[in-house]
Structure formats: C-alpha cells, structure tokens
Short mmCIF file of N, CA and C in Angstrom, two decimals:
data_model
loop_
_atom_site.label_atom_id
_atom_site.label_comp_id
_atom_site.label_asym_id
_atom_site.label_seq_id
_atom_site.Cartn_x
_atom_site.Cartn_y
_atom_site.Cartn_z
N UNK A 248 16.92 18.29 5.81
CA UNK A 248 17.23 17.40 4.70
C UNK A 248 17.55 16.00 5.24
N UNK A 249 16.94 15.00 4.64
CA UNK A 249 17.19 13.63 5.06
C UNK A 249 18.51 13.12 4.47
N UNK A 250 19.14 12.21 5.19
CA UNK A 250 20.45 11.69 4.79
C UNK A 250 20.41 10.17 4.75
N UNK A 251 21.01 9.59 3.75
CA UNK A 251 21.07 8.13 3.63
C UNK A 251 21.83 7.53 4.80
N UNK A 252 21.42 6.32 5.19
CA UNK A 252 22.10 5.53 6.24
C UNK A 252 22.07 6.19 7.62
N UNK A 253 21.20 7.18 7.81
CA UNK A 253 21.14 7.90 9.09
C UNK A 253 20.12 7.25 10.02
N UNK A 254 20.31 7.41 11.33
CA UNK A 254 19.33 6.97 12.33
C UNK A 254 18.55 8.19 12.82
N UNK A 255 17.20 8.10 12.78
CA UNK A 255 16.35 9.18 13.26
C UNK A 255 15.45 8.63 14.36
N UNK A 256 15.46 9.27 15.52
CA UNK A 256 14.72 8.76 16.68
C UNK A 256 13.85 9.88 17.26
N UNK A 257 12.52 9.71 17.16
CA UNK A 257 11.60 10.66 17.77
C UNK A 257 11.56 12.03 17.12
N UNK A 258 11.96 12.13 15.88
CA UNK A 258 12.00 13.44 15.21
C UNK A 258 10.70 13.71 14.45
N UNK A 259 10.44 15.01 14.21
CA UNK A 259 9.28 15.43 13.43
C UNK A 259 9.75 16.07 12.14
N UNK A 260 9.17 15.63 11.02
CA UNK A 260 9.57 16.13 9.71
C UNK A 260 8.39 16.83 9.04
N UNK A 261 8.65 18.03 8.52
CA UNK A 261 7.64 18.79 7.78
C UNK A 261 8.30 19.38 6.55
N UNK A 262 7.50 20.03 5.71
CA UNK A 262 8.05 20.71 4.54
C UNK A 262 8.43 19.76 3.42
N UNK A 263 9.31 20.24 2.55
CA UNK A 263 9.70 19.50 1.35
C UNK A 263 10.87 18.58 1.68
N UNK A 264 10.60 17.29 1.80
CA UNK A 264 11.65 16.33 2.14
C UNK A 264 12.35 15.78 0.91
N UNK A 265 11.72 15.93 -0.24
CA UNK A 265 12.34 15.44 -1.48
C UNK A 265 13.38 16.40 -2.03
N UNK A 266 13.33 17.64 -1.57
CA UNK A 266 14.32 18.62 -2.00
C UNK A 266 14.19 19.05 -3.44
N UNK A 267 13.09 18.66 -4.09
CA UNK A 267 12.87 19.06 -5.48
C UNK A 267 13.65 18.24 -6.49
N UNK A 268 14.78 17.69 -6.09
CA UNK A 268 15.60 16.94 -7.04
C UNK A 268 15.77 15.48 -6.61
N UNK A 269 15.01 15.07 -5.60
CA UNK A 269 15.06 13.68 -5.16
C UNK A 269 16.11 13.43 -4.10
N UNK A 270 15.87 13.90 -2.89
CA UNK A 270 16.79 13.67 -1.79
C UNK A 270 16.84 12.18 -1.46
N UNK A 271 17.92 11.73 -0.85
CA UNK A 271 18.09 10.32 -0.56
C UNK A 271 18.06 10.05 0.94
N UNK A 272 17.22 9.10 1.33
CA UNK A 272 17.19 8.61 2.71
C UNK A 272 17.32 7.09 2.67
N UNK A 273 18.05 6.60 1.68
CA UNK A 273 18.19 5.16 1.51
C UNK A 273 18.87 4.54 2.73
N UNK A 274 18.35 3.40 3.14
CA UNK A 274 18.89 2.65 4.28
C UNK A 274 18.79 3.40 5.61
N UNK A 275 18.03 4.48 5.65
CA UNK A 275 17.86 5.22 6.91
C UNK A 275 16.93 4.44 7.83
N UNK A 276 17.00 4.74 9.13
CA UNK A 276 16.16 4.08 10.12
C UNK A 276 15.39 5.14 10.90
N UNK A 277 14.05 4.99 10.90
CA UNK A 277 13.18 5.96 11.56
C UNK A 277 12.44 5.25 12.71
N UNK A 278 12.66 5.72 13.93
CA UNK A 278 12.00 5.14 15.11
C UNK A 278 11.17 6.21 15.80
N UNK A 279 9.88 5.95 15.94
CA UNK A 279 8.95 6.86 16.61
C UNK A 279 9.03 8.27 16.04
N UNK A 280 9.12 8.36 14.72
CA UNK A 280 9.18 9.66 14.05
C UNK A 280 7.80 10.07 13.54
N UNK A 281 7.61 11.38 13.35
CA UNK A 281 6.36 11.92 12.85
C UNK A 281 6.62 12.69 11.56
N UNK A 282 5.83 12.40 10.53
CA UNK A 282 5.89 13.14 9.28
C UNK A 282 4.56 13.90 9.17
N UNK A 283 4.62 15.22 9.28
CA UNK A 283 3.40 16.04 9.38
C UNK A 283 3.30 16.97 8.17
N UNK A 284 2.31 16.70 7.30
CA UNK A 284 2.06 17.53 6.11
C UNK A 284 3.32 17.66 5.24
N UNK A 285 4.16 16.68 5.25
CA UNK A 285 5.41 16.74 4.49
C UNK A 285 5.20 16.42 3.02
N UNK A 286 6.01 17.04 2.17
CA UNK A 286 6.00 16.75 0.74
C UNK A 286 7.10 15.74 0.46
N UNK A 287 6.70 14.56 0.01
CA UNK A 287 7.65 13.48 -0.24
C UNK A 287 8.02 13.32 -1.71
N UNK A 288 7.61 14.26 -2.54
CA UNK A 288 7.83 14.15 -3.98
C UNK A 288 9.29 13.85 -4.31
N UNK A 289 9.49 12.81 -5.11
CA UNK A 289 10.81 12.40 -5.62
C UNK A 289 11.77 11.94 -4.53
N UNK A 290 11.28 11.72 -3.33
CA UNK A 290 12.15 11.22 -2.25
C UNK A 290 12.59 9.80 -2.57
N UNK A 291 13.87 9.51 -2.37
CA UNK A 291 14.40 8.16 -2.55
C UNK A 291 14.76 7.60 -1.18
N UNK A 292 14.00 6.62 -0.73
CA UNK A 292 14.23 6.05 0.61
C UNK A 292 14.17 4.53 0.56
N UNK A 293 14.70 3.95 -0.49
CA UNK A 293 14.66 2.49 -0.61
C UNK A 293 15.43 1.86 0.55
N UNK A 294 14.93 0.71 0.98
CA UNK A 294 15.52 -0.10 2.07
C UNK A 294 15.55 0.62 3.42
N UNK A 295 14.80 1.70 3.55
CA UNK A 295 14.70 2.37 4.85
C UNK A 295 13.81 1.55 5.78
N UNK A 296 13.92 1.79 7.09
CA UNK A 296 13.11 1.10 8.09
C UNK A 296 12.29 2.12 8.87
N UNK A 297 10.99 1.84 9.00
CA UNK A 297 10.08 2.72 9.74
C UNK A 297 9.44 1.90 10.86
N UNK A 298 9.63 2.33 12.09
CA UNK A 298 9.06 1.62 13.23
C UNK A 298 8.34 2.61 14.15
N UNK A 299 7.06 2.32 14.42
CA UNK A 299 6.23 3.14 15.30
C UNK A 299 6.21 4.60 14.85
N UNK A 300 6.09 4.80 13.54
CA UNK A 300 6.04 6.15 12.97
C UNK A 300 4.61 6.54 12.60
N UNK A 301 4.35 7.84 12.57
CA UNK A 301 3.06 8.36 12.15
C UNK A 301 3.24 9.33 11.00
N UNK A 302 2.49 9.11 9.92
CA UNK A 302 2.55 10.01 8.76
C UNK A 302 1.16 10.61 8.58
N UNK A 303 1.05 11.93 8.69
CA UNK A 303 -0.24 12.60 8.60
C UNK A 303 -0.21 13.65 7.50
N UNK A 304 -1.14 13.54 6.56
CA UNK A 304 -1.26 14.54 5.50
C UNK A 304 -0.07 14.64 4.57
N UNK A 305 0.71 13.57 4.46
CA UNK A 305 1.85 13.61 3.54
C UNK A 305 1.35 13.57 2.10
N UNK A 306 2.14 14.12 1.20
CA UNK A 306 1.73 14.19 -0.21
C UNK A 306 2.96 14.05 -1.09
N UNK A 307 2.72 13.82 -2.37
CA UNK A 307 3.84 13.76 -3.29
C UNK A 307 3.68 12.69 -4.35
N UNK A 308 4.54 12.75 -5.34
CA UNK A 308 4.54 11.78 -6.43
C UNK A 308 5.96 11.32 -6.69
N UNK A 309 6.08 10.10 -7.22
CA UNK A 309 7.38 9.57 -7.55
C UNK A 309 8.22 9.24 -6.33
N UNK A 310 7.57 8.71 -5.29
CA UNK A 310 8.28 8.39 -4.04
C UNK A 310 8.81 6.96 -4.11
N UNK A 311 10.11 6.79 -3.87
CA UNK A 311 10.72 5.47 -3.93
C UNK A 311 10.88 4.93 -2.51
N UNK A 312 9.98 4.02 -2.14
CA UNK A 312 10.04 3.35 -0.84
C UNK A 312 10.22 1.85 -1.05
N UNK A 313 10.87 1.49 -2.13
CA UNK A 313 11.04 0.07 -2.46
C UNK A 313 11.88 -0.64 -1.41
N UNK A 314 11.50 -1.88 -1.13
CA UNK A 314 12.21 -2.76 -0.21
C UNK A 314 12.35 -2.16 1.19
N UNK A 315 11.43 -1.27 1.55
CA UNK A 315 11.42 -0.72 2.91
C UNK A 315 10.74 -1.68 3.87
N UNK A 316 10.94 -1.44 5.16
CA UNK A 316 10.31 -2.24 6.21
C UNK A 316 9.50 -1.31 7.10
N UNK A 317 8.23 -1.68 7.32
CA UNK A 317 7.32 -0.86 8.14
C UNK A 317 6.75 -1.73 9.24
N UNK A 318 6.76 -1.21 10.46
CA UNK A 318 6.17 -1.95 11.58
C UNK A 318 5.51 -0.98 12.55
N UNK A 319 4.25 -1.28 12.89
CA UNK A 319 3.49 -0.50 13.86
C UNK A 319 3.43 0.98 13.47
N UNK A 320 3.07 1.25 12.22
CA UNK A 320 2.98 2.62 11.72
C UNK A 320 1.55 2.96 11.33
N UNK A 321 1.24 4.27 11.30
CA UNK A 321 -0.08 4.74 10.88
C UNK A 321 0.11 5.84 9.84
N UNK A 322 -0.65 5.74 8.74
CA UNK A 322 -0.61 6.74 7.67
C UNK A 322 -2.02 7.31 7.53
N UNK A 323 -2.17 8.62 7.79
CA UNK A 323 -3.50 9.24 7.75
C UNK A 323 -3.54 10.39 6.73
N UNK A 324 -4.60 10.38 5.92
CA UNK A 324 -4.85 11.50 5.01
C UNK A 324 -3.78 11.73 3.96
N UNK A 325 -3.06 10.70 3.56
CA UNK A 325 -2.00 10.85 2.56
C UNK A 325 -2.60 11.05 1.17
N UNK A 326 -1.93 11.84 0.34
CA UNK A 326 -2.28 12.04 -1.06
C UNK A 326 -1.02 11.78 -1.87
N UNK A 327 -0.91 10.58 -2.41
CA UNK A 327 0.34 10.16 -3.05
C UNK A 327 0.08 9.56 -4.43
N UNK A 328 1.07 9.66 -5.29
CA UNK A 328 0.98 9.07 -6.61
C UNK A 328 2.29 8.44 -7.03
N UNK A 329 2.20 7.36 -7.78
CA UNK A 329 3.38 6.65 -8.29
C UNK A 329 4.36 6.32 -7.17
N UNK A 330 3.84 5.62 -6.16
CA UNK A 330 4.67 5.23 -5.02
C UNK A 330 5.24 3.84 -5.25
N UNK A 331 6.56 3.71 -5.12
CA UNK A 331 7.23 2.43 -5.29
C UNK A 331 7.40 1.76 -3.93
N UNK A 332 6.60 0.72 -3.69
CA UNK A 332 6.73 -0.06 -2.46
C UNK A 332 6.99 -1.53 -2.79
N UNK A 333 7.51 -1.77 -3.97
CA UNK A 333 7.73 -3.16 -4.37
C UNK A 333 8.79 -3.80 -3.46
N UNK A 334 8.54 -5.05 -3.13
CA UNK A 334 9.47 -5.77 -2.27
C UNK A 334 9.47 -5.31 -0.83
N UNK A 335 8.55 -4.43 -0.45
CA UNK A 335 8.51 -3.91 0.91
C UNK A 335 7.85 -4.92 1.86
N UNK A 336 8.09 -4.73 3.15
CA UNK A 336 7.45 -5.55 4.17
C UNK A 336 6.70 -4.63 5.13
N UNK A 337 5.38 -4.83 5.20
CA UNK A 337 4.52 -4.01 6.07
C UNK A 337 3.88 -4.91 7.11
N UNK A 338 4.10 -4.59 8.37
CA UNK A 338 3.55 -5.38 9.47
C UNK A 338 2.86 -4.45 10.46
N UNK A 339 1.58 -4.70 10.70
CA UNK A 339 0.77 -3.88 11.60
C UNK A 339 0.83 -2.40 11.20
N UNK A 340 0.43 -2.16 9.95
CA UNK A 340 0.38 -0.80 9.41
C UNK A 340 -1.07 -0.47 9.10
N UNK A 341 -1.49 0.76 9.46
CA UNK A 341 -2.87 1.19 9.25
C UNK A 341 -2.88 2.44 8.38
N UNK A 342 -3.63 2.39 7.27
CA UNK A 342 -3.83 3.52 6.39
C UNK A 342 -5.26 4.03 6.60
N UNK A 343 -5.41 5.33 6.84
CA UNK A 343 -6.74 5.90 7.07
C UNK A 343 -6.96 7.11 6.16
N UNK A 344 -8.07 7.10 5.43
CA UNK A 344 -8.46 8.25 4.62
C UNK A 344 -7.42 8.68 3.60
N UNK A 345 -6.72 7.72 3.02
CA UNK A 345 -5.66 8.03 2.05
C UNK A 345 -6.16 7.89 0.62
N UNK A 346 -5.57 8.67 -0.28
CA UNK A 346 -5.77 8.47 -1.71
C UNK A 346 -4.40 8.24 -2.32
N UNK A 347 -4.20 7.03 -2.84
CA UNK A 347 -2.90 6.66 -3.39
C UNK A 347 -3.11 6.11 -4.81
N UNK A 348 -2.51 6.76 -5.77
CA UNK A 348 -2.64 6.34 -7.16
C UNK A 348 -1.37 5.64 -7.62
N UNK A 349 -1.55 4.56 -8.39
CA UNK A 349 -0.43 3.81 -8.97
C UNK A 349 0.56 3.36 -7.88
N UNK A 350 0.01 2.66 -6.90
CA UNK A 350 0.81 2.13 -5.79
C UNK A 350 1.41 0.79 -6.22
N UNK A 351 2.74 0.72 -6.25
CA UNK A 351 3.42 -0.49 -6.69
C UNK A 351 3.81 -1.32 -5.47
N UNK A 352 3.02 -2.35 -5.19
CA UNK A 352 3.29 -3.29 -4.10
C UNK A 352 3.72 -4.65 -4.64
N UNK A 353 4.24 -4.66 -5.83
CA UNK A 353 4.64 -5.92 -6.48
C UNK A 353 5.65 -6.66 -5.61
N UNK A 354 5.33 -7.89 -5.29
CA UNK A 354 6.23 -8.72 -4.50
C UNK A 354 6.36 -8.32 -3.04
N UNK A 355 5.52 -7.42 -2.57
CA UNK A 355 5.58 -6.98 -1.17
C UNK A 355 4.91 -8.01 -0.26
N UNK A 356 5.21 -7.91 1.04
CA UNK A 356 4.58 -8.76 2.04
C UNK A 356 3.84 -7.89 3.04
N UNK A 357 2.52 -8.09 3.13
CA UNK A 357 1.69 -7.33 4.04
C UNK A 357 1.10 -8.26 5.08
N UNK A 358 1.31 -7.94 6.34
CA UNK A 358 0.79 -8.76 7.45
C UNK A 358 0.09 -7.85 8.44
N UNK A 359 -1.17 -8.14 8.73
CA UNK A 359 -1.97 -7.35 9.67
C UNK A 359 -2.00 -5.88 9.25
N UNK A 360 -2.36 -5.64 7.99
CA UNK A 360 -2.43 -4.28 7.44
C UNK A 360 -3.90 -3.91 7.21
N UNK A 361 -4.25 -2.65 7.53
CA UNK A 361 -5.62 -2.17 7.34
C UNK A 361 -5.62 -0.95 6.42
N UNK A 362 -6.57 -0.92 5.51
CA UNK A 362 -6.85 0.26 4.69
C UNK A 362 -8.27 0.69 5.04
N UNK A 363 -8.41 1.83 5.71
CA UNK A 363 -9.71 2.28 6.18
C UNK A 363 -10.11 3.55 5.43
N UNK A 364 -11.25 3.49 4.71
CA UNK A 364 -11.75 4.64 3.96
C UNK A 364 -10.69 5.22 3.03
N UNK A 365 -10.00 4.34 2.33
CA UNK A 365 -8.95 4.77 1.39
C UNK A 365 -9.42 4.59 -0.05
N UNK A 366 -8.83 5.35 -0.94
CA UNK A 366 -9.04 5.15 -2.37
C UNK A 366 -7.71 4.77 -2.98
N UNK A 367 -7.65 3.53 -3.50
CA UNK A 367 -6.44 3.02 -4.12
C UNK A 367 -6.71 2.87 -5.62
N UNK A 368 -5.97 3.62 -6.42
CA UNK A 368 -6.20 3.62 -7.87
C UNK A 368 -5.08 2.83 -8.55
N UNK A 369 -5.46 1.77 -9.22
CA UNK A 369 -4.54 0.89 -9.95
C UNK A 369 -3.37 0.40 -9.09
N UNK A 370 -3.65 -0.15 -7.92
CA UNK A 370 -2.56 -0.72 -7.14
C UNK A 370 -2.06 -2.01 -7.79
N UNK A 371 -0.74 -2.17 -7.81
CA UNK A 371 -0.12 -3.36 -8.40
C UNK A 371 0.26 -4.31 -7.26
N UNK A 372 -0.51 -5.38 -7.13
CA UNK A 372 -0.29 -6.37 -6.08
C UNK A 372 0.26 -7.68 -6.66
N UNK A 373 0.75 -7.61 -7.87
CA UNK A 373 1.26 -8.82 -8.52
C UNK A 373 2.37 -9.46 -7.68
N UNK A 374 2.23 -10.75 -7.46
CA UNK A 374 3.21 -11.55 -6.72
C UNK A 374 3.37 -11.10 -5.27
N UNK A 375 2.45 -10.29 -4.78
CA UNK A 375 2.50 -9.86 -3.38
C UNK A 375 1.92 -10.94 -2.48
N UNK A 376 2.28 -10.90 -1.22
CA UNK A 376 1.78 -11.84 -0.22
C UNK A 376 1.03 -11.06 0.85
N UNK A 377 -0.29 -11.27 0.92
CA UNK A 377 -1.14 -10.54 1.85
C UNK A 377 -1.73 -11.50 2.88
N UNK A 378 -1.50 -11.23 4.15
CA UNK A 378 -2.02 -12.06 5.22
C UNK A 378 -2.72 -11.17 6.25
N UNK A 379 -3.95 -11.50 6.56
CA UNK A 379 -4.76 -10.74 7.51
C UNK A 379 -4.78 -9.25 7.14
N UNK A 380 -5.18 -8.99 5.91
CA UNK A 380 -5.30 -7.62 5.40
C UNK A 380 -6.79 -7.29 5.27
N UNK A 381 -7.18 -6.10 5.76
CA UNK A 381 -8.57 -5.67 5.68
C UNK A 381 -8.66 -4.35 4.92
N UNK A 382 -9.63 -4.28 4.01
CA UNK A 382 -9.94 -3.04 3.32
C UNK A 382 -11.36 -2.65 3.75
N UNK A 383 -11.45 -1.64 4.59
CA UNK A 383 -12.73 -1.25 5.19
C UNK A 383 -13.20 0.06 4.57
N UNK A 384 -14.34 0.00 3.84
CA UNK A 384 -14.82 1.20 3.17
C UNK A 384 -13.89 1.56 2.02
N UNK A 385 -14.14 2.69 1.41
CA UNK A 385 -13.26 3.15 0.34
C UNK A 385 -13.41 2.37 -0.95
N UNK A 386 -12.47 2.62 -1.87
CA UNK A 386 -12.53 2.02 -3.20
C UNK A 386 -11.17 1.48 -3.60
N UNK A 387 -11.19 0.36 -4.29
CA UNK A 387 -9.98 -0.21 -4.88
C UNK A 387 -10.26 -0.33 -6.38
N UNK A 388 -9.60 0.53 -7.15
CA UNK A 388 -9.92 0.66 -8.57
C UNK A 388 -8.84 0.00 -9.43
N UNK A 389 -9.25 -0.94 -10.26
CA UNK A 389 -8.36 -1.64 -11.21
C UNK A 389 -7.11 -2.21 -10.55
N UNK A 390 -7.29 -2.98 -9.47
CA UNK A 390 -6.12 -3.62 -8.85
C UNK A 390 -5.62 -4.79 -9.70
N UNK A 391 -4.33 -5.07 -9.62
CA UNK A 391 -3.75 -6.21 -10.33
C UNK A 391 -3.32 -7.24 -9.28
N UNK A 392 -4.02 -8.38 -9.24
CA UNK A 392 -3.73 -9.45 -8.28
C UNK A 392 -2.93 -10.60 -8.91
N UNK A 393 -2.34 -10.38 -10.06
CA UNK A 393 -1.66 -11.47 -10.78
C UNK A 393 -0.64 -12.18 -9.89
N UNK A 394 -0.82 -13.49 -9.76
CA UNK A 394 0.10 -14.35 -9.00
C UNK A 394 0.28 -13.93 -7.55
N UNK A 395 -0.69 -13.17 -7.03
CA UNK A 395 -0.65 -12.79 -5.60
C UNK A 395 -1.04 -13.99 -4.74
N UNK A 396 -0.64 -13.96 -3.48
CA UNK A 396 -1.00 -15.00 -2.52
C UNK A 396 -1.72 -14.33 -1.35
N UNK A 397 -3.01 -14.65 -1.22
CA UNK A 397 -3.85 -14.02 -0.21
C UNK A 397 -4.29 -15.03 0.83
N UNK A 398 -4.25 -14.61 2.09
CA UNK A 398 -4.74 -15.44 3.18
C UNK A 398 -5.45 -14.55 4.19
N UNK A 399 -6.72 -14.83 4.43
CA UNK A 399 -7.52 -14.05 5.37
C UNK A 399 -7.51 -12.56 4.99
N UNK A 400 -7.85 -12.28 3.74
CA UNK A 400 -7.93 -10.92 3.23
C UNK A 400 -9.40 -10.56 3.05
N UNK A 401 -9.86 -9.49 3.70
CA UNK A 401 -11.27 -9.11 3.69
C UNK A 401 -11.49 -7.86 2.84
N UNK A 402 -12.15 -8.03 1.72
CA UNK A 402 -12.49 -6.91 0.83
C UNK A 402 -13.98 -6.60 0.87
N UNK A 403 -14.73 -7.29 1.72
CA UNK A 403 -16.18 -7.31 1.64
C UNK A 403 -16.86 -5.98 1.93
N UNK A 404 -16.21 -5.06 2.63
CA UNK A 404 -16.87 -3.79 2.95
C UNK A 404 -16.34 -2.63 2.11
N UNK A 405 -15.64 -2.95 1.02
CA UNK A 405 -15.12 -1.91 0.13
C UNK A 405 -15.73 -2.06 -1.25
N UNK A 406 -15.44 -1.11 -2.12
CA UNK A 406 -15.87 -1.20 -3.52
C UNK A 406 -14.65 -1.58 -4.34
N UNK A 407 -14.71 -2.73 -4.99
CA UNK A 407 -13.61 -3.20 -5.83
C UNK A 407 -14.09 -3.21 -7.28
N UNK A 408 -13.38 -2.50 -8.14
CA UNK A 408 -13.82 -2.43 -9.54
C UNK A 408 -12.69 -2.78 -10.50
N UNK A 409 -13.06 -3.46 -11.58
CA UNK A 409 -12.16 -3.82 -12.69
C UNK A 409 -10.86 -4.48 -12.24
N UNK A 410 -10.96 -5.51 -11.39
CA UNK A 410 -9.72 -6.19 -10.98
C UNK A 410 -9.12 -7.00 -12.11
N UNK A 411 -7.79 -7.16 -12.07
CA UNK A 411 -7.08 -8.01 -13.03
C UNK A 411 -6.37 -9.11 -12.24
N UNK A 412 -6.03 -10.18 -12.93
CA UNK A 412 -5.39 -11.29 -12.23
C UNK A 412 -6.33 -11.94 -11.23
N UNK A 413 -7.56 -12.22 -11.67
CA UNK A 413 -8.63 -12.71 -10.80
C UNK A 413 -8.20 -13.93 -9.99
N UNK A 414 -7.48 -14.84 -10.59
CA UNK A 414 -7.12 -16.07 -9.86
C UNK A 414 -6.25 -15.76 -8.64
N UNK A 415 -5.56 -14.63 -8.67
CA UNK A 415 -4.75 -14.22 -7.52
C UNK A 415 -5.58 -13.74 -6.35
N UNK A 416 -6.90 -13.60 -6.54
CA UNK A 416 -7.79 -13.17 -5.45
C UNK A 416 -8.20 -14.34 -4.56
N UNK A 417 -7.78 -15.55 -4.92
CA UNK A 417 -8.11 -16.72 -4.09
C UNK A 417 -7.62 -16.48 -2.66
N UNK A 418 -8.50 -16.72 -1.71
CA UNK A 418 -8.16 -16.49 -0.31
C UNK A 418 -8.77 -15.21 0.24
N UNK A 419 -9.41 -14.42 -0.65
CA UNK A 419 -10.05 -13.19 -0.21
C UNK A 419 -11.52 -13.43 0.13
N UNK A 420 -12.07 -12.58 0.97
CA UNK A 420 -13.49 -12.60 1.30
C UNK A 420 -14.15 -11.41 0.63
N UNK A 421 -15.21 -11.68 -0.16
CA UNK A 421 -15.99 -10.61 -0.77
C UNK A 421 -17.46 -10.83 -0.42
N UNK A 422 -18.25 -9.78 -0.57
CA UNK A 422 -19.67 -9.89 -0.26
C UNK A 422 -20.42 -10.47 -1.46
N UNK A 423 -21.66 -10.90 -1.22
CA UNK A 423 -22.48 -11.44 -2.30
C UNK A 423 -22.73 -10.37 -3.37
N UNK A 424 -22.93 -9.13 -2.93
CA UNK A 424 -23.16 -8.04 -3.87
C UNK A 424 -21.91 -7.79 -4.71
N UNK A 425 -20.75 -7.86 -4.09
CA UNK A 425 -19.51 -7.70 -4.85
C UNK A 425 -19.37 -8.80 -5.90
N UNK A 426 -19.76 -10.01 -5.54
CA UNK A 426 -19.68 -11.12 -6.49
C UNK A 426 -20.50 -10.83 -7.74
N UNK A 427 -21.68 -10.26 -7.55
CA UNK A 427 -22.53 -9.89 -8.68
C UNK A 427 -21.87 -8.78 -9.51
N UNK A 428 -21.35 -7.77 -8.80
CA UNK A 428 -20.71 -6.64 -9.49
C UNK A 428 -19.48 -7.07 -10.28
N UNK A 429 -18.77 -8.07 -9.77
CA UNK A 429 -17.52 -8.50 -10.39
C UNK A 429 -17.70 -9.65 -11.39
N UNK A 430 -18.94 -10.08 -11.57
CA UNK A 430 -19.19 -11.24 -12.43
C UNK A 430 -18.64 -11.05 -13.84
N UNK A 431 -18.81 -9.86 -14.39
CA UNK A 431 -18.32 -9.61 -15.76
C UNK A 431 -16.80 -9.71 -15.81
N UNK A 432 -16.13 -9.14 -14.81
CA UNK A 432 -14.66 -9.21 -14.79
C UNK A 432 -14.20 -10.66 -14.66
N UNK A 433 -14.90 -11.45 -13.83
CA UNK A 433 -14.56 -12.86 -13.69
C UNK A 433 -14.74 -13.59 -15.02
N UNK A 434 -15.84 -13.29 -15.71
CA UNK A 434 -16.12 -13.95 -16.98
C UNK A 434 -15.03 -13.64 -18.02
N UNK A 435 -14.62 -12.38 -18.07
CA UNK A 435 -13.57 -11.98 -19.02
C UNK A 435 -12.27 -12.69 -18.71
N UNK A 436 -11.90 -12.71 -17.43
CA UNK A 436 -10.64 -13.32 -17.02
C UNK A 436 -10.61 -14.83 -17.32
N UNK A 437 -11.77 -15.46 -17.14
CA UNK A 437 -11.85 -16.91 -17.33
C UNK A 437 -12.26 -17.30 -18.76
N UNK A 438 -12.39 -16.28 -19.61
CA UNK A 438 -12.77 -16.51 -21.00
C UNK A 438 -14.10 -17.23 -21.12
N UNK A 439 -15.04 -16.82 -20.29
CA UNK A 439 -16.38 -17.40 -20.32
C UNK A 439 -17.27 -16.60 -21.28
N UNK A 440 -18.09 -17.31 -22.04
CA UNK A 440 -19.06 -16.64 -22.88
C UNK A 440 -20.39 -16.60 -22.15
N UNK A 441 -20.93 -15.41 -22.00
CA UNK A 441 -22.19 -15.23 -21.28
C UNK A 441 -23.28 -14.85 -22.27
N UNK A 442 -24.37 -15.61 -22.27
CA UNK A 442 -25.50 -15.31 -23.17
C UNK A 442 -26.75 -15.03 -22.35
N UNK A 443 -27.66 -14.30 -22.92
CA UNK A 443 -28.94 -14.00 -22.26
C UNK A 443 -29.93 -15.13 -22.50
#
C-alpha cells in the first residue's frame, strides 16, 4: 500500500495500488522505481515526484496525478482512462504503445516528451505549454488545444482528428496531408464558409 509523503527508492510495485477505495500517495517521492502491470484505479498521488521511473502495462481509471513532477521516466503499454495530470510538469518522459482516454493535461508543462505509437482520446491540452514534444505514429483524437502554447511540437507522423482550439496549435508541425485532412476543422474554428 502506498503512503502519502513517503520516499520510495528503487522499489517495484505490482497489483492493486489504488486499494479499491482510492489510496493516497500524495506528495510521495519515487526514485528509480518500477511499476509493473499495476492497477492504478482511483489512486490519489497529486504533487508526487517521479524520477527515473519505469511504468509498464499499468492500467486503471480515475487516477489523480495532478501537479505531479516527472523526469526521465518511461511509460510503456499503459491502458488508462480519466487521468488527471493538470498542472503537472513532465521533462524527458517517453510514452510507448499507450492508450489513454480523457487525459487532462490542462495547464501542464511538457518538455522533451515523446508519444510513440500511442492512442490519445480527447486529451485536454488547454493552457498547456509544450516544448520539443513529438507524437510519432498513433492517433490523437479530439484534442483540445485551447490557449495552449506550443514550441517545436511535431505532430506530422501521427493521425490527428477533430481538434478543438485550433489557434492553440500555432507552433506545431503537421504534414501536408494532415493539413488537407484538418481543413474542415480549421474552417469551422475560423467560421469560414466553404463553397464548391
């Protein structure tokens, strides 16, 4: 069972970490820890710190990771839903082969973050700050970029569909084919009338 305000160094976590009723790991610090096939459902770990950690095959819904700090971490094969990462700071974090639905990154700061072959369903990036972020392969479905700040963000090798907050995509790189695919969404956002 995880404990709030605790220091964890080099430990491996498996099984049900949420405890079914929402265990608390708030303000905990994780250094070089491994989360292997763990169930994070209803886990509350706001303001926790993760450094040089690996998460493989984690799953769960209703995970509160708000205002957490992540550095030099890797997340592989995660299956998560309704994850709260608002106000979080992610630096040099790599996501591989993950499916994450309703990811709340509102107001978060992402620096040198990679999403490789991931499926992100309705991620909320409103007011987030993304710098040197790459989305390689995979799909980004109905993302909200409202008032986001992007710098050196590469979406060109992924499939992006039904984005909202189009003006917040300024600073991103997309492919020519993506531009064609997204033309209708751009027209709707900018209130353009398109005739044949």
